[in-house]
Amino acid sequence: MKDKYIFRTGVLLIFLFMFTSLFLGMDTCLAQEMGEAEILEDSLAQPPAPPTNVVAKDAPNDNGHALLVTWTLSADDGVGRNNVVSYQILRSDSPEGEFEVRGLVPAGENIFSDEGAKEKEDANYFPPHKDFYYKVRARSDGIFSDSEVSAPAQAYGQWYHTGKTPVLFAVIIFSTFALVFITVARKGKELYIRPLAGIEAVDEAIGRATEMGKPILYILGLGSADMIATIASFTILSRVSKKTAEYQTPILIPCCDPIVMAVAQETVRAAYLEAGRPDDYKQENIYYLTSMQFAYVAGVNGIMIREKPATNFYLGKFYAESLLLAETGSLAGSIQISGTDEIAQIPFFVAATDYTLIGEELYAASAYLGREPVLLGTLKGQDWAKALVMIFLILGALAATFHFQWFLNLLKVQL
Amino acid sequence: MRRTLPIAVVAGVGLFMLVQYFIPLEEFETLYEWALDWTMVIGCFAMLLGLYSLTTMMVTKVKRKAPGWGYSLVALAGLFFMVFVGVVPHYQDSLKYGTLFMDIFEYIYIPIQAAMFSLLAFYIASAAYRAFRARTVLATILLVSAIIIMLRLVPLGPLSGINQWLVNFILTVPNMAAKRAFWLGVGLGATATALKIMLGIERGYMGRD
Amino acid sequence: MNFYERMMNLDRRWVYLVIGVVVVVTAIWTFRVPLYVTPEARSVYDFVESLTPGEVLMIGVDYDPSALAELHPMSYAITRQCFSKDVKLLLCCLHQNGPGMVEQVIAQVAEEYGKVNGVDYVYLGYKPYPSITILAMGQNFRIPFPEDYYGTPLDSLPMMRTITNYDNVRAIINISAGSATEYWINYANGRYNAKLAIGVTGVMTSDYYPFLQSGQIFGLIGGMKGASEYEYLAEKGGYISKEKDQLIASKSMPIQTTTHIVIILFIVIGNIGYFMTKGKK
């Protein structure tokens, strides 16, 4: 009897416990749900504050197919309810019309560049000189609020890129220096330039080839005709071939580019004409080999081994083949004068050739060889421009060290 | 006229290219793109010129049985065979992996190019042996720097850390300073040369002094 | 000629012979070289690692077979890493002998990962005059490349629907053995502000430190050593494996190490000969 009583009491207590737990749990869940509902209801009731002061204006320094949209951040972006996730930028061609989404930026940003294509056939064509209206939508997990529609804005191209003003000033200053010294040189003033061993050896090298009765090998490099190093090499070739015409020394010019070959043929023909020996000009000595780097080197090395030129000129744009050429020339016993603006190849030329023109010395070589006042004047102008650059370097380093930002901003270029 | 017209064309085009750099207008952009297109077209047609020059030179050599004419024959045969293989059997598909054209490229041309490039290893050894002598102070500095840089690939045990620091210093400080100075000089030199060409002062490329 | 004079004037053929023997012997009896990963190579790896599936990376492959040993391993390692992460690739070539190199890499690696042309990668092909092409691509890829390498119009490729110019790719990695790198830096980064990293041959590496320091490039993989550093990182990341014979540059590092030692020895021998004969004179 007593056992039955205890058993029944125990079962009753267990059930009581279960029901109580259940009730408490439900109560907790409900409280949670109620809490979330309160929050959701709170959010649903009040979306983030809309952005304000939406301004659309033409994007500066462009070709007229972009507008810049700015706005004041929502009052709930980072502060207040702090529930802004992103901003959507919408555009329409009328204030009451349908707005399409043009872009999305994360919270905290208040600028967007609406760009498009300039081709009419393109799906993203952005017409210039057409009114566009913008509004900015502050978004937060499915809820959002829109700003007022902006005033109309039109995109148009600019006549001058203000971000490139430092470049313009540099060009003007440099050109002024060059023109001033050209004028000074034309007036007959003696301009001193430091001697370059490579340039002074050119006459000696050509003389050596003439004495030995061997040809001269002139390599214009692997660059195309539009490269400055190749153009500089053409001007040197003009003077070298004039000398070879006078001394009647054969000159071999295997080329790596067809346009370079055509220009080289014309250069040498004119030089022979000027030297009064047009009949000695042999077009077959100036030919195209191949545009492939190492195939070209193999061809030139073969020429060096077979023809055994007395003098080799390597003047122009060179790459990895520079050492192959120079070492083979050394094997063939030639005197070698090299020059390139390709800095990686300078050490190889310095190690393997007799004379090397480094970088801008190659560009200056035509002035050295011809000694024309106008060319010397340009060289002096270049030197003065370099001095000015050095001054600006020092000033810039000081400005960066002492945080004179206004000075550094003067030199900033926006491309 | 023969002398003035090319200079005028060079000056005009050069000036336009300089001016368009500062003007972002669409019309200038279009003209610039048009100029770029023409450069590509001229380059492609110039290739025909080069092909004619090469073929003429080699055929002449073969006809005259000049020294080394056999090599010219091989070069001509290779040239025309590759053109044939590239154009005739598959036309547009010849550049796809697995065609005869690409097989020749992969199994003949690539190994030959790689072999030519590998000659540099031997040549740099002989050039370094010949040229890296401590004749002057500057030559000694060059020599020591070269050895430090080469040693970065050599396991030096406890000295590897010091060597790595030295390599880093050499590459990021004196090397960078020298390269910057070099590039400044080259940039100014290139600007000066371009200016000389545009103003017609430099005419060597036209074949005129 | 005494001993020291002989030391100073050694016939170059002996130099070639010793180099040849050292290369062959090291190739047969190879060893592992301890590697120090440079920050500049690591930054390229870390950037590619940060890319998410679907993002587009552009690779400009501008080298020919002569630079195969140094640059091909970079192309393979980066391509494998990207395809493993489902990053889309846009490739182009500005070197006349490069199209075959790109084709070799992309055909092989795409097959390994089951990637589809036009969907997972697009190979634009080759165009001459790098400066002009890079400038034009900054406006629209379709200007220099209206069709891809295989002759398909770009507009009909699914991957190209959302890609117009450099603004639509996360970054450009230029793997180059020539002057194209300068144009990428000057035009793609300088004019269009494209994020740029480069992989170059060993001899060119020192030229580009100024650009790294100025922030114009965010990473630099230099030569075979740089390629082996990248392979080391990619192996650690599980993108390439030694078992599948994918460590191409790392296999050559021991040869480079021993060759460098031999060259240093020759320089020392030459200088000893020079000083001993100079003293006597």
Coordinates of N, CA, C and O in Angstrom, one line a residue, chain A residues 257-259, chain B residues 36-50, chain C residues 128-129:
Chain A
D257 N 63.6 43.5 -88.1 CA 62.3 44.0 -88.3 C 62.2 44.6 -89.8 O 63.1 45.3 -90.2
P258 N 61.1 44.3 -90.5 CA 61.1 44.7 -91.9 C 61.1 46.2 -92.0 O 61.7 46.8 -93.0
I259 N 60.4 46.9 -91.1 CA 60.3 48.4 -91.2 C 61.7 49.0 -91.0 O 62.2 49.9 -91.6
Chain B
L36 N 46.3 54.2 -84.1 CA 46.8 52.9 -83.6 C 46.5 51.8 -84.6 O 47.3 50.9 -84.8
D37 N 45.3 51.8 -85.1 CA 44.9 50.8 -86.0 C 45.8 50.9 -87.3 O 46.2 49.8 -87.8
W38 N 46.1 52.1 -87.7 CA 46.9 52.2 -88.9 C 48.3 51.7 -88.7 O 48.9 51.1 -89.6
T39 N 48.8 51.9 -87.5 CA 50.2 51.4 -87.1 C 50.2 49.9 -87.2 O 51.1 49.3 -87.8
M40 N 49.1 49.2 -86.8 CA 49.1 47.8 -86.9 C 49.0 47.3 -88.3 O 49.6 46.4 -88.7
V41 N 48.2 48.0 -89.1 CA 48.1 47.7 -90.5 C 49.4 47.8 -91.2 O 49.9 46.9 -92.0
I42 N 50.1 48.9 -91.0 CA 51.4 49.1 -91.6 C 52.4 48.0 -91.2 O 53.2 47.5 -92.0
G43 N 52.4 47.7 -89.9 CA 53.3 46.6 -89.4 C 53.0 45.3 -90.1 O 54.0 44.6 -90.5
C44 N 51.8 45.0 -90.4 CA 51.4 43.7 -91.0 C 51.9 43.7 -92.5 O 52.5 42.7 -92.9
F45 N 51.7 44.8 -93.2 CA 52.2 44.9 -94.6 C 53.7 44.9 -94.6 O 54.3 44.4 -95.6
A46 N 54.3 45.5 -93.6 CA 55.8 45.5 -93.6 C 56.4 44.1 -93.6 O 57.5 43.8 -94.0
M47 N 55.6 43.2 -92.9 CA 56.1 41.8 -92.8 C 56.2 41.2 -94.2 O 57.1 40.4 -94.5
L48 N 55.3 41.6 -95.2 CA 55.5 41.1 -96.5 C 56.8 41.6 -97.2 O 57.4 40.9 -97.9
L49 N 57.1 42.8 -96.8 CA 58.3 43.4 -97.3 C 59.5 42.6 -96.8 O 60.5 42.3 -97.6
G50 N 59.5 42.3 -95.6 CA 60.6 41.5 -95.0 C 60.7 40.1 -95.6 O 61.8 39.6 -95.8
Chain C
P128 N 50.3 42.1 -82.3 CA 51.6 42.8 -82.3 C 51.5 44.1 -81.7 O 50.4 44.6 -81.3
Y129 N 52.7 44.8 -81.5 CA 52.7 46.1 -80.9 C 52.1 46.2 -79.6 O 51.0 46.7 -79.4

